[in-house]
Coordinates of C-alpha atoms and ligand atoms in Angstrom, one line a residue:
M12 CA -121.4 -99.0 -73.3
P13 CA -122.7 -102.0 -71.4
T14 CA -121.3 -105.4 -72.6
D15 CA -123.0 -108.7 -72.2
E16 CA -120.1 -110.4 -70.5
R17 CA -118.3 -109.1 -67.5
Q18 CA -114.8 -108.0 -68.5
P19 CA -111.9 -108.7 -66.2
I20 CA -110.4 -105.6 -64.6
R21 CA -107.1 -104.7 -66.1
L22 CA -104.5 -102.0 -65.5
L23 CA -104.4 -99.7 -68.4
D24 CA -101.2 -99.7 -70.3
D25 CA -99.1 -96.5 -70.0
V26 CA -99.9 -95.1 -73.4
T27 CA -103.7 -95.4 -72.8
A28 CA -103.4 -94.0 -69.3
S29 CA -101.5 -91.0 -70.6
R30 CA -103.9 -90.4 -73.4
I31 CA -106.8 -90.3 -70.9
A32 CA -104.8 -87.9 -68.6
A33 CA -104.1 -85.8 -71.7
G34 CA -107.8 -85.2 -72.1
E35 CA -107.6 -83.2 -68.9
V36 CA -104.3 -81.4 -69.3
V37 CA -104.3 -80.8 -73.1
E38 CA -107.4 -79.2 -74.3
R39 CA -106.1 -77.0 -77.1
P40 CA -102.9 -75.5 -78.4
A41 CA -102.8 -72.9 -75.7
S42 CA -102.8 -75.6 -73.0
V43 CA -99.7 -77.1 -74.6
V44 CA -98.0 -73.7 -74.6
K45 CA -99.0 -73.2 -71.0
E46 CA -97.3 -76.4 -69.8
L47 CA -94.2 -75.9 -71.9
V48 CA -93.8 -72.3 -70.8
E49 CA -94.3 -73.2 -67.2
N50 CA -91.6 -75.9 -67.5
S51 CA -89.2 -73.2 -69.0
L52 CA -89.9 -70.8 -66.1
D53 CA -89.4 -73.6 -63.6
A54 CA -86.1 -74.3 -65.3
G55 CA -85.0 -70.7 -64.5
A56 CA -85.1 -69.5 -68.1
G57 CA -84.1 -65.9 -68.9
T58 CA -85.6 -66.2 -72.4
V59 CA -88.6 -68.1 -73.6
R60 CA -89.4 -68.2 -77.3
V61 CA -92.7 -69.6 -78.4
E62 CA -93.4 -70.4 -82.1
M63 CA -96.6 -71.6 -83.5
E64 CA -97.9 -72.5 -87.0
A65 CA -101.5 -72.8 -88.1
G66 CA -102.8 -71.7 -84.7
G67 CA -100.6 -74.4 -83.0
R68 CA -102.2 -77.3 -84.8
R69 CA -99.3 -77.9 -87.1
L70 CA -96.5 -76.8 -84.8
I71 CA -95.8 -75.5 -81.4
R72 CA -92.2 -74.9 -80.3
V73 CA -91.0 -73.6 -77.0
I74 CA -87.3 -72.8 -76.7
D75 CA -85.7 -71.8 -73.4
D76 CA -82.2 -71.1 -72.0
G77 CA -82.9 -72.8 -68.7
R78 CA -81.1 -75.5 -66.8
G79 CA -81.9 -78.3 -69.3
I80 CA -82.5 -81.9 -68.5
P81 CA -79.6 -84.3 -67.7
A82 CA -79.1 -86.7 -70.6
A83 CA -79.8 -89.7 -68.3
D84 CA -83.1 -88.3 -67.3
V85 CA -84.6 -87.4 -70.6
E86 CA -86.8 -90.5 -71.0
L87 CA -87.9 -90.2 -67.4
A88 CA -89.0 -86.6 -67.9
L89 CA -91.3 -87.9 -70.6
A90 CA -92.8 -90.6 -68.4
R91 CA -96.0 -90.1 -66.5
H92 CA -95.7 -89.0 -62.9
A93 CA -92.1 -88.2 -63.3
T94 CA -91.1 -84.9 -61.9
S95 CA -88.0 -83.3 -60.4
K96 CA -90.2 -80.8 -58.5
L97 CA -91.6 -83.0 -55.7
R98 CA -89.9 -85.5 -53.5
S99 CA -92.7 -86.6 -51.2
A100 CA -96.4 -86.1 -50.8
D101 CA -95.6 -83.5 -48.1
D102 CA -94.1 -81.2 -50.7
L103 CA -97.5 -80.8 -52.2
D104 CA -98.4 -78.5 -49.3
H105 CA -95.9 -75.9 -50.3
V106 CA -95.4 -76.0 -54.0
R107 CA -93.0 -73.3 -55.2
T108 CA -92.8 -74.3 -58.8
L109 CA -95.4 -73.9 -61.5
G110 CA -95.3 -77.6 -62.4
F111 CA -95.4 -80.5 -59.9
R112 CA -97.7 -83.2 -61.3
G113 CA -95.1 -84.7 -63.6
E114 CA -97.6 -85.5 -66.3
A115 CA -97.6 -82.6 -68.8
L116 CA -94.8 -83.8 -71.1
A117 CA -96.2 -87.4 -71.1
A118 CA -99.7 -86.1 -71.8
I119 CA -98.6 -83.9 -74.7
A120 CA -96.4 -86.6 -76.1
S121 CA -99.3 -89.0 -76.2
V122 CA -101.4 -86.8 -78.5
S123 CA -98.8 -85.4 -80.9
H124 CA -95.4 -85.9 -82.5
L125 CA -93.0 -84.5 -79.8
T126 CA -89.4 -83.8 -80.2
L127 CA -87.3 -82.7 -77.2
L128 CA -83.8 -81.4 -77.5
T129 CA -82.0 -80.5 -74.3
R130 CA -78.6 -79.8 -72.9
T131 CA -77.4 -79.0 -69.4
A132 CA -74.4 -76.7 -68.8
D133 CA -72.0 -79.5 -67.9
A134 CA -72.8 -81.6 -70.9
L135 CA -70.7 -81.3 -74.0
E136 CA -73.6 -81.9 -76.3
G137 CA -77.3 -82.2 -76.2
V138 CA -79.6 -85.1 -76.6
E139 CA -82.7 -85.3 -78.8
V140 CA -85.6 -87.7 -78.4
R141 CA -88.6 -88.2 -80.5
V142 CA -91.9 -89.5 -79.3
T143 CA -95.0 -90.3 -81.5
N144 CA -98.3 -90.7 -79.9
G145 CA -96.7 -91.7 -76.7
R146 CA -94.1 -94.1 -78.1
L147 CA -90.4 -93.4 -77.9
E148 CA -89.1 -93.4 -81.5
G149 CA -85.5 -92.5 -81.3
R150 CA -82.7 -90.8 -79.4
R151 CA -79.5 -89.3 -80.6
P152 CA -76.8 -86.9 -79.4
L153 CA -77.0 -83.5 -81.1
G154 CA -75.3 -80.2 -80.8
A155 CA -77.4 -77.7 -78.9
A156 CA -77.2 -74.6 -76.7
V157 CA -77.8 -75.0 -73.0
G158 CA -81.5 -75.1 -72.4
T159 CA -84.5 -77.0 -73.8
R160 CA -86.4 -77.0 -77.0
V161 CA -89.7 -78.9 -77.2
T162 CA -91.4 -79.2 -80.6
V163 CA -95.0 -80.4 -80.7
E164 CA -96.3 -81.2 -84.2
N165 CA -99.6 -82.4 -85.5
L166 CA -101.4 -82.0 -82.2
F167 CA -104.5 -84.3 -81.9
H168 CA -103.8 -85.8 -85.4
A169 CA -104.8 -89.2 -84.1
Q170 CA -107.7 -87.8 -82.0
P171 CA -110.2 -86.5 -84.6
A172 CA -112.8 -85.9 -81.9
R173 CA -110.5 -83.4 -80.2
L174 CA -109.5 -81.8 -83.5
R175 CA -113.2 -81.1 -84.2
F176 CA -113.4 -79.1 -80.9
L177 CA -110.7 -76.7 -82.0
R178 CA -111.7 -73.3 -83.3
T179 CA -110.2 -71.4 -86.2
D180 CA -106.5 -70.9 -86.4
Q181 CA -107.1 -67.3 -85.6
T182 CA -109.0 -68.0 -82.4
E183 CA -106.5 -70.7 -81.2
A184 CA -103.6 -68.3 -81.9
G185 CA -105.5 -65.6 -80.0
H186 CA -105.6 -67.8 -76.9
V187 CA -101.9 -68.6 -77.2
T188 CA -101.1 -64.9 -77.6
L189 CA -103.1 -63.9 -74.6
L190 CA -101.5 -66.6 -72.5
V191 CA -98.0 -65.6 -73.5
M192 CA -98.7 -62.0 -72.7
R193 CA -100.0 -62.9 -69.3
Y194 CA -96.9 -64.9 -68.4
A195 CA -94.8 -62.0 -69.6
L196 CA -96.6 -59.7 -67.3
A197 CA -96.3 -62.0 -64.3
H198 CA -92.7 -63.0 -65.0
R199 CA -91.2 -59.7 -66.0
N200 CA -87.6 -60.8 -65.6
T201 CA -87.9 -63.3 -68.3
R202 CA -87.8 -62.2 -72.0
F203 CA -90.7 -63.6 -74.0
E204 CA -91.0 -63.8 -77.7
L205 CA -94.0 -65.1 -79.7
V206 CA -93.7 -66.0 -83.3
R207 CA -96.7 -66.8 -85.3
D208 CA -96.4 -68.3 -88.7
G209 CA -92.9 -66.8 -89.0
R210 CA -93.7 -63.3 -87.8
T211 CA -92.9 -61.9 -84.3
V212 CA -96.3 -60.8 -82.9
F213 CA -95.2 -60.2 -79.3
R214 CA -92.0 -59.5 -77.5
S215 CA -91.3 -58.4 -73.9
T216 CA -87.9 -57.0 -72.8
G217 CA -87.5 -59.1 -69.6
S218 CA -86.1 -55.9 -68.0
G219 CA -88.2 -56.4 -64.9
D220 CA -89.7 -52.9 -65.4
P221 CA -93.4 -53.1 -65.2
A222 CA -93.8 -50.2 -67.6
D223 CA -92.0 -52.2 -70.4
A224 CA -94.1 -55.4 -69.8
L225 CA -97.4 -53.5 -69.7
A226 CA -96.6 -51.5 -72.8
A227 CA -95.7 -54.7 -74.6
A228 CA -98.8 -56.5 -73.6
F229 CA -101.5 -53.8 -73.7
G230 CA -100.1 -51.4 -76.2
L231 CA -98.8 -48.0 -75.1
D232 CA -102.1 -46.2 -75.1
V233 CA -103.8 -48.5 -72.6
A234 CA -100.6 -49.1 -70.6
R235 CA -100.2 -45.4 -70.1
E236 CA -103.6 -45.2 -68.3
L237 CA -103.2 -48.2 -65.9
I238 CA -103.2 -47.6 -62.2
P239 CA -100.9 -49.6 -59.9
L240 CA -102.3 -51.6 -57.1
R241 CA -100.7 -51.2 -53.7
A242 CA -100.8 -53.7 -51.0
P243 CA -103.5 -52.6 -48.5
P244 CA -102.2 -52.1 -45.0
T245 CA -102.7 -55.3 -43.1
I246 CA -104.1 -55.3 -39.6
R247 CA -101.9 -57.5 -37.5
L248 CA -103.8 -59.3 -34.8
A249 CA -100.8 -61.1 -33.4
A250 CA -97.2 -60.9 -34.1
E251 CA -96.9 -64.5 -35.3
D252 CA -99.5 -64.2 -38.1
A253 CA -97.8 -61.2 -39.6
P254 CA -96.6 -62.3 -43.0
S255 CA -99.4 -64.8 -43.7
G256 CA -102.0 -62.5 -45.3
P257 CA -102.4 -62.2 -49.1
R258 CA -100.3 -59.6 -50.9
V259 CA -102.1 -58.0 -53.8
G260 CA -100.2 -56.2 -56.6
G261 CA -100.8 -55.5 -60.2
Y262 CA -102.5 -52.9 -62.4
V263 CA -106.0 -51.9 -63.2
G264 CA -107.6 -49.7 -65.8
P265 CA -109.5 -46.5 -65.1
P266 CA -113.3 -46.9 -65.4
H267 CA -113.5 -45.4 -68.8
L268 CA -111.4 -48.2 -70.3
H269 CA -114.1 -50.8 -70.3
R270 CA -114.6 -53.9 -72.3
A271 CA -117.4 -56.1 -73.5
T272 CA -116.0 -59.2 -72.0
R273 CA -114.0 -60.3 -69.0
R274 CA -111.0 -61.4 -71.0
D275 CA -108.8 -58.4 -70.1
I276 CA -109.1 -59.4 -66.4
S277 CA -106.1 -61.6 -65.6
I278 CA -105.5 -63.0 -62.2
F279 CA -102.3 -64.7 -60.9
V280 CA -101.7 -66.5 -57.7
N281 CA -98.1 -67.0 -56.9
G282 CA -97.1 -66.4 -60.5
R283 CA -99.7 -68.9 -61.8
P284 CA -102.6 -67.6 -64.0
V285 CA -105.8 -68.9 -62.6
T286 CA -109.4 -68.8 -63.7
D287 CA -111.5 -68.1 -60.7
G288 CA -115.0 -66.7 -61.2
A289 CA -115.1 -65.4 -57.6
L290 CA -111.9 -63.5 -57.9
V291 CA -112.9 -62.0 -61.2
H292 CA -116.2 -61.0 -59.5
A293 CA -114.3 -59.3 -56.7
V294 CA -112.5 -57.2 -59.3
V295 CA -115.6 -56.3 -61.2
Q296 CA -117.4 -55.5 -57.9
A297 CA -114.7 -53.0 -57.0
Y298 CA -115.9 -51.0 -60.0
H299 CA -119.5 -51.0 -58.8
T300 CA -121.4 -48.0 -60.2
L301 CA -118.3 -46.9 -62.1
L302 CA -118.9 -49.0 -65.2
P303 CA -121.9 -49.1 -67.5
G304 CA -123.9 -52.3 -67.0
G305 CA -122.5 -55.4 -68.7
R306 CA -119.0 -53.9 -69.2
Y307 CA -115.8 -55.1 -67.6
P308 CA -112.6 -53.4 -66.6
V309 CA -109.0 -54.1 -67.6
A310 CA -107.1 -55.6 -64.7
L311 CA -104.0 -57.5 -64.0
V312 CA -104.1 -58.7 -60.4
M313 CA -101.3 -60.6 -58.8
I314 CA -101.9 -62.3 -55.5
G315 CA -99.0 -63.5 -53.4
L316 CA -99.6 -66.0 -50.6
P317 CA -97.5 -68.4 -48.5
P318 CA -97.7 -71.7 -50.4
A319 CA -99.3 -73.3 -47.4
Q320 CA -102.3 -71.0 -47.7
V321 CA -103.3 -72.1 -51.2
D322 CA -104.0 -75.6 -52.6
V323 CA -102.8 -75.6 -56.2
N324 CA -103.6 -79.3 -56.8
V325 CA -107.2 -78.9 -57.6
H326 CA -107.3 -79.3 -61.3
P327 CA -105.0 -81.2 -63.8
A328 CA -104.4 -78.1 -65.8
K329 CA -103.6 -76.2 -62.6
T330 CA -105.7 -73.3 -63.6
E331 CA -107.8 -73.5 -60.4
V332 CA -106.7 -73.0 -56.9
R333 CA -108.3 -73.3 -53.5
F334 CA -107.6 -70.8 -50.7
R335 CA -107.5 -71.5 -47.0
D336 CA -109.1 -68.2 -46.4
A337 CA -111.0 -67.4 -49.6
R338 CA -113.0 -64.5 -48.1
G339 CA -109.9 -62.8 -46.9
V340 CA -108.3 -63.1 -50.3
F341 CA -111.4 -61.7 -52.1
A342 CA -111.7 -58.9 -49.6
A343 CA -108.1 -57.9 -50.0
V344 CA -108.4 -57.9 -53.8
Q345 CA -111.6 -55.8 -53.7
R346 CA -110.1 -53.3 -51.3
A347 CA -106.9 -53.0 -53.3
V348 CA -108.7 -52.5 -56.6
R349 CA -111.2 -50.1 -55.3
A350 CA -108.5 -48.0 -53.6
A351 CA -106.5 -47.8 -56.8
V352 CA -109.5 -47.0 -59.1
T353 CA -110.7 -44.2 -56.8
S354 CA -107.2 -42.8 -56.4
G355 CA -106.7 -42.7 -60.2
A356 CA -102.8 -42.4 -60.1
H357 CA -101.2 -43.8 -63.2
V358 CA -98.2 -46.0 -63.6
P359 CA -95.2 -43.7 -63.7
G360 CA -92.7 -44.1 -66.5
I361 CA -94.8 -45.1 -69.4
R362 CA -94.0 -42.6 -72.1
E363 CA -93.8 -42.3 -75.8
A364 CA -90.1 -43.2 -75.5
R365 CA -91.1 -46.7 -74.5
A366 CA -92.8 -47.5 -77.7
W367 CA -90.3 -50.3 -78.2
P368 CA -91.1 -53.1 -78.6
P369 CA -93.7 -52.2 -81.1
P370 CA -96.9 -53.9 -80.1
A371 CA -96.8 -56.1 -83.1
G372 CA -100.0 -57.8 -82.3
H373 CA -101.8 -54.6 -83.2
E374 CA -101.4 -55.4 -86.9
S375 CA -101.1 -59.0 -87.2
A376 CA -103.4 -60.5 -84.6
P377 CA -105.9 -57.9 -83.6
D378 CA -108.1 -60.5 -81.9
A379 CA -105.3 -61.4 -79.6
Q380 CA -104.3 -58.0 -78.4
P381 CA -105.8 -57.3 -75.0
G382 CA -106.8 -53.8 -74.7
L383 CA -107.6 -53.2 -78.3
L384 CA -110.5 -55.4 -79.3
A385 CA -113.1 -57.2 -77.3
S386 CA -113.2 -60.9 -78.2
D387 CA -116.2 -60.6 -80.4
G388 CA -114.2 -58.4 -82.6
A389 CA -116.1 -55.2 -81.6
P390 CA -114.2 -52.1 -80.9
A391 CA -113.9 -51.7 -77.2
A392 CA -115.2 -48.3 -76.0
G393 CA -112.5 -46.0 -74.8
G394 CA -109.7 -48.4 -75.9
E395 CA -108.8 -48.1 -79.5
W396 CA -111.2 -45.3 -80.0
G397 CA -110.1 -42.3 -78.0
A398 CA -106.7 -43.7 -77.6
G399 CA -105.0 -41.4 -80.1
T400 CA -106.1 -38.3 -78.3
A401 CA -106.0 -39.7 -74.8
A402 CA -102.6 -38.4 -73.9
A403 CA -103.2 -35.0 -75.3
C404 CA -106.6 -34.1 -73.7
G405 CA -107.2 -36.3 -70.7
P406 CA -109.8 -39.0 -70.7
P407 CA -110.5 -40.5 -74.1
A408 CA -113.3 -38.9 -76.1
D409 CA -116.2 -41.3 -75.6
R410 CA -118.4 -38.8 -77.4
L411 CA -118.9 -39.1 -81.1
P412 CA -117.5 -36.6 -83.6
P413 CA -120.0 -35.0 -85.9
L414 CA -120.9 -37.5 -88.6
R415 CA -122.2 -37.0 -92.2
V416 CA -124.8 -39.7 -93.1
L417 CA -124.1 -41.3 -96.4
G418 CA -126.7 -44.1 -96.5
Q419 CA -127.8 -47.5 -95.2
V420 CA -126.4 -51.0 -95.8
G421 CA -128.1 -54.3 -95.2
L422 CA -131.1 -52.6 -93.8
A423 CA -129.3 -52.6 -90.5
F424 CA -126.3 -50.2 -90.6
I425 CA -126.1 -46.5 -91.2
V426 CA -123.0 -45.5 -93.2
A427 CA -121.5 -42.2 -92.2
E428 CA -118.3 -40.2 -92.7
G429 CA -116.4 -38.9 -89.7
P430 CA -113.1 -37.0 -89.3
D431 CA -111.0 -40.2 -89.2
G432 CA -112.8 -42.4 -91.6
L433 CA -115.9 -44.4 -92.3
Y434 CA -118.4 -45.0 -89.5
L435 CA -120.9 -47.8 -89.4
V436 CA -123.7 -47.3 -87.0
D437 CA -125.9 -50.2 -85.8
Q438 CA -129.3 -48.7 -86.1
H439 CA -131.0 -50.9 -83.6
A440 CA -128.2 -50.6 -80.9
A441 CA -128.0 -46.8 -81.5
H442 CA -131.7 -46.3 -81.1
E443 CA -131.7 -48.4 -77.9
R444 CA -129.0 -46.2 -76.5
I445 CA -131.0 -43.0 -77.3
V446 CA -134.3 -44.3 -75.9
Y447 CA -132.5 -45.5 -72.8
E448 CA -130.8 -42.2 -72.0
D449 CA -134.1 -40.5 -72.6
L450 CA -135.9 -42.7 -70.1
M451 CA -133.1 -42.6 -67.5
A452 CA -132.7 -38.9 -67.7
R453 CA -136.3 -38.0 -66.7
P454 CA -137.5 -40.8 -64.5
A455 CA -140.3 -38.7 -63.2
E456 CA -141.9 -37.9 -66.5
R457 CA -141.7 -41.1 -68.6
P458 CA -144.6 -40.6 -70.9
S459 CA -147.3 -43.2 -71.0
Q460 CA -150.0 -43.9 -73.6
R461 CA -153.5 -44.9 -72.5
L462 CA -155.0 -47.7 -74.4
L463 CA -158.5 -47.0 -75.9
V464 CA -159.8 -50.2 -74.4
P465 CA -158.0 -51.7 -71.4
E466 CA -156.7 -55.1 -72.3
A467 CA -156.6 -58.3 -70.2
V468 CA -153.3 -60.0 -70.7
R469 CA -152.6 -63.5 -69.5
L470 CA -149.1 -64.1 -68.3
A471 CA -147.0 -67.2 -67.6
P472 CA -147.0 -67.7 -63.8
D473 CA -143.4 -66.5 -63.3
L474 CA -144.0 -63.3 -65.2
A475 CA -147.3 -62.7 -63.4
G476 CA -145.3 -63.0 -60.1
L477 CA -142.7 -60.6 -61.4
A478 CA -145.4 -58.1 -62.4
A479 CA -147.0 -58.3 -59.0
E480 CA -143.7 -57.9 -57.2
H481 CA -142.6 -54.9 -59.2
A482 CA -145.9 -53.1 -59.7
A483 CA -144.5 -49.7 -58.6
L484 CA -141.5 -49.9 -60.9
L485 CA -143.7 -51.0 -63.8
A486 CA -145.7 -47.9 -63.2
A487 CA -142.5 -45.8 -63.0
V488 CA -141.5 -46.9 -66.5
G489 CA -145.0 -46.1 -67.9
F490 CA -147.2 -49.2 -67.5
D491 CA -150.5 -48.8 -65.9
M492 CA -151.8 -52.3 -65.0
E493 CA -153.5 -54.2 -62.2
P494 CA -154.1 -57.8 -61.2
F495 CA -157.1 -59.2 -63.0
G496 CA -157.7 -62.8 -61.8
P497 CA -155.0 -65.5 -61.6
D498 CA -152.0 -64.9 -63.8
T499 CA -153.8 -62.1 -65.7
V500 CA -153.3 -58.4 -65.6
L501 CA -155.5 -55.6 -66.9
V502 CA -153.4 -53.2 -69.0
R503 CA -154.6 -49.6 -69.2
A504 CA -151.5 -47.8 -70.4
V505 CA -148.1 -48.6 -71.8
P506 CA -144.9 -46.5 -72.1
E507 CA -145.3 -44.1 -74.9
V508 CA -142.4 -45.5 -76.8
L509 CA -144.3 -48.8 -77.0
A510 CA -147.6 -47.2 -78.1
R511 CA -147.4 -48.4 -81.6
S512 CA -146.9 -52.0 -80.8
D513 CA -149.4 -54.7 -79.6
A514 CA -149.9 -54.0 -75.8
A515 CA -150.2 -57.7 -74.8
A516 CA -147.0 -58.6 -76.6
A517 CA -145.2 -55.5 -75.2
V518 CA -146.1 -56.4 -71.6
R519 CA -145.0 -60.0 -72.1
D520 CA -141.8 -59.1 -73.8
V521 CA -140.7 -56.5 -71.3
L522 CA -141.4 -58.8 -68.4
A523 CA -139.6 -61.6 -70.0
L524 CA -136.6 -59.5 -70.9
A525 CA -136.4 -58.0 -67.4
Q526 CA -136.6 -61.5 -66.0
V527 CA -133.5 -62.7 -67.7
G528 CA -130.4 -62.6 -65.5
R529 CA -132.5 -61.6 -62.6
S530 CA -130.3 -63.2 -60.0
G531 CA -127.3 -61.8 -61.8
A532 CA -125.2 -58.8 -61.1
G533 CA -127.7 -57.4 -58.5
E534 CA -128.5 -54.6 -60.9
A535 CA -131.6 -52.6 -60.1
M536 CA -134.9 -53.9 -61.4
E537 CA -135.8 -50.5 -62.6
E538 CA -132.8 -50.3 -64.9
R539 CA -133.6 -53.7 -66.2
L540 CA -137.1 -52.8 -67.0
V541 CA -136.0 -49.6 -68.8
R542 CA -133.5 -51.6 -70.9
A543 CA -136.3 -54.1 -71.7
V544 CA -138.5 -51.3 -72.8
C545 CA -135.7 -49.9 -75.0
K546 CA -135.1 -53.2 -76.6
R547 CA -138.7 -53.6 -77.5
A548 CA -139.2 -50.0 -78.5
T549 CA -136.5 -49.5 -81.0
V550 CA -136.1 -49.8 -84.7
K551 CA -134.9 -53.2 -85.7
A552 CA -132.4 -54.4 -88.1
G553 CA -134.2 -55.1 -91.3
Q554 CA -136.1 -51.8 -91.3
A555 CA -135.5 -49.4 -94.2
L556 CA -134.8 -45.9 -93.0
E557 CA -135.3 -42.6 -94.8
P558 CA -132.3 -40.3 -95.0
D559 CA -134.0 -37.9 -92.6
E560 CA -134.6 -40.6 -90.1
M561 CA -131.0 -41.7 -90.3
R562 CA -129.8 -38.2 -89.8
A563 CA -132.1 -37.6 -86.8
L564 CA -130.9 -40.9 -85.3
V565 CA -127.3 -40.0 -85.7
R566 CA -127.7 -36.5 -84.4
R567 CA -129.4 -37.9 -81.3
L568 CA -126.7 -40.4 -80.8
E569 CA -124.1 -37.7 -80.9
T570 CA -125.7 -36.0 -78.0
C571 CA -125.8 -39.2 -75.9
A572 CA -123.5 -39.4 -72.8
A573 CA -122.3 -42.9 -73.7
P574 CA -123.0 -43.1 -77.4
R575 CA -120.6 -46.0 -78.2
T576 CA -122.5 -48.8 -76.6
C577 CA -126.1 -49.8 -76.4
P578 CA -127.6 -50.3 -72.9
H579 CA -126.7 -54.0 -73.1
G580 CA -123.1 -53.2 -73.7
R581 CA -122.9 -54.0 -77.4
P582 CA -121.2 -51.4 -79.6
T583 CA -123.4 -49.0 -81.5
V584 CA -120.7 -47.9 -83.9
T585 CA -117.5 -49.1 -85.5
V586 CA -115.1 -47.2 -87.5
L587 CA -112.9 -48.1 -90.5
T588 CA -110.1 -45.5 -90.3
L589 CA -108.7 -44.0 -93.5
R590 CA -105.5 -46.0 -92.6
D591 CA -107.5 -49.2 -92.5
I592 CA -109.0 -48.4 -95.8
G593 CA -105.8 -47.4 -97.4
R594 CA -104.1 -50.6 -96.2
A595 CA -106.9 -52.8 -97.5
L596 CA -106.5 -51.2 -100.9
G597 CA -102.8 -51.6 -101.0
R598 CA -101.9 -48.0 -100.3
G599 CA -100.6 -48.6 -96.7
Ligands
LIG615 P1 -93.7 -81.2 -64.0 O1 -93.5 -79.9 -64.6 O2 -95.1 -81.3 -63.3 O3 -92.6 -81.7 -63.2 P2 -93.6 -82.2 -66.7 O4 -94.1 -83.4 -67.4 O5 -94.1 -80.9 -67.3 O6 -93.9 -82.3 -65.2 O7 -92.0 -82.2 -66.8 C1 -91.3 -83.4 -66.2 C2 -90.0 -83.0 -65.8 O8 -89.2 -82.7 -67.0 C3 -89.9 -81.8 -65.0 O9 -90.0 -82.1 -63.6 C4 -88.4 -81.3 -65.3 O10 -87.5 -81.9 -64.5 C5 -88.2 -81.7 -66.7 N1 -88.4 -80.6 -67.7 C6 -89.5 -80.5 -68.5 N2 -89.3 -79.4 -69.2 C7 -88.1 -78.8 -68.9 C8 -87.4 -77.7 -69.4 N3 -87.9 -76.8 -70.3 N4 -86.2 -77.4 -68.8 C9 -85.7 -78.2 -67.8 N5 -86.4 -79.3 -67.4 C10 -87.6 -79.6 -67.9
LIG616 MG1 -94.6 -79.1 -66.2

């Protein structure tokens, strides 16, 4: 806000400076957990226990059995820019710890009530300090086990603006759960436990065995299908650059285990989870042509690089990195993933016997269990669905079982009974799938309907350009039209599935739908046009259907090759199993 008078320049006091820095480091409960867990790992912890209450808003507590902080250093650890992990600026070029900026504890303490209890092995007792909104409130000696326990209460209680940005407890807890699982996968020798509102929702064994960690994080059914990545053979140009290339390890899912979102793609660089659009893209690209459009694989990719090859000091939350040789890293990731996916060899050693620890998240936090549900709460095709039968008869059954139609709810969903429970079919999404498979199956004979009177349709300039550019493809999907003056086309025929609708609106809609995301995934224009036609052609939510129509629609869906998603990747059907129903009615 501009002021009338010029204000003198002042150095900010420490509390204010920390609070500003906190804005970058601490965005939500999961960011607090991330920093505390990284500190525990840096302290050499063998066990890390994370507790949260009310999605982390009321309480976050991280307990470790690491080295602890010497009593004399405790206040220093809470000060800004205080770290035991760097000695000089040069150390920044080869960071081997997860932390190094020395600001996380100070930042967290400035926006919460923080209590830290710690003891080193050579101390007789521990020391506890309390900090409220960045101000040291008290210090006392206290009996404690060797290690550190940090309790963060009432996060953002004095920052109402921040509080407003938090989502529901369920969502915030989901982020924390995903995060803890990712660390458990990348740090398999450390035992992780996550307790949510008093219940253990996740536990890893810390055995170092990938099979254990994968089963704990993904659930047995998904873990069983994962394929290990092997480091691709490196081509050595000169003896001296031998060990400098990226090492790529981890696990990826087979193509039939796809998801509606990218959230089951986790990428680590030197043990640090990173968000890197380009790396995620490299993984997705490796599945090119193997996944339906708009679907994403399950992948855990761990990249190892000499610290000098990667700059980790790009972002305060340390979730972004910069590579010296980014292209080399992406290429290595893509090659490793593609090789694994096409080889199809599963992780050895994941058997029924490894069912412990039970994937507790399955019941208590379904939104947080990677591999079970997509983030929008929709069943992920091939994951939960076919999982029960996956082991017995090869790839999960993506096909639908025979369904008995019972009726319609909300003028949008068809209710049906199947062998395992109650099926709800999204009538619009299902119809889109059916029309799509029809049109894609017989590209040469897509029927078209002549208009009685050709219609001149005026288009927005960008759509007119699109129509001119893709005239042949438009003809291939069933449009017959030609340029007719500036930004106008003369429409003689439309795809038969659109015959009942207004021709001008159909042309505009299809072009506009096909235009969306044009520069995106590099998907063929023809397929986009077909999907646009489907979207326009199909029964909408809000349309009452006769029992016969519903039965016909469900029969057709059963014969589809990929009946469980619409061409845009949304689920067509969800199931309430008899177990779900029983549990909801207190019989479980
Ligand atoms: P950074 O991790 O970047 O050094 P932090 O603010 O997260 O900065 O922590 C400051 C210092 O406090 C660390 O360098 C470390 O010496 C000490 N510390 C923090 N958490 C722990 C822990 N769980 N166990 C042992 N030492 C810790
Ligand atoms: Mg730290």
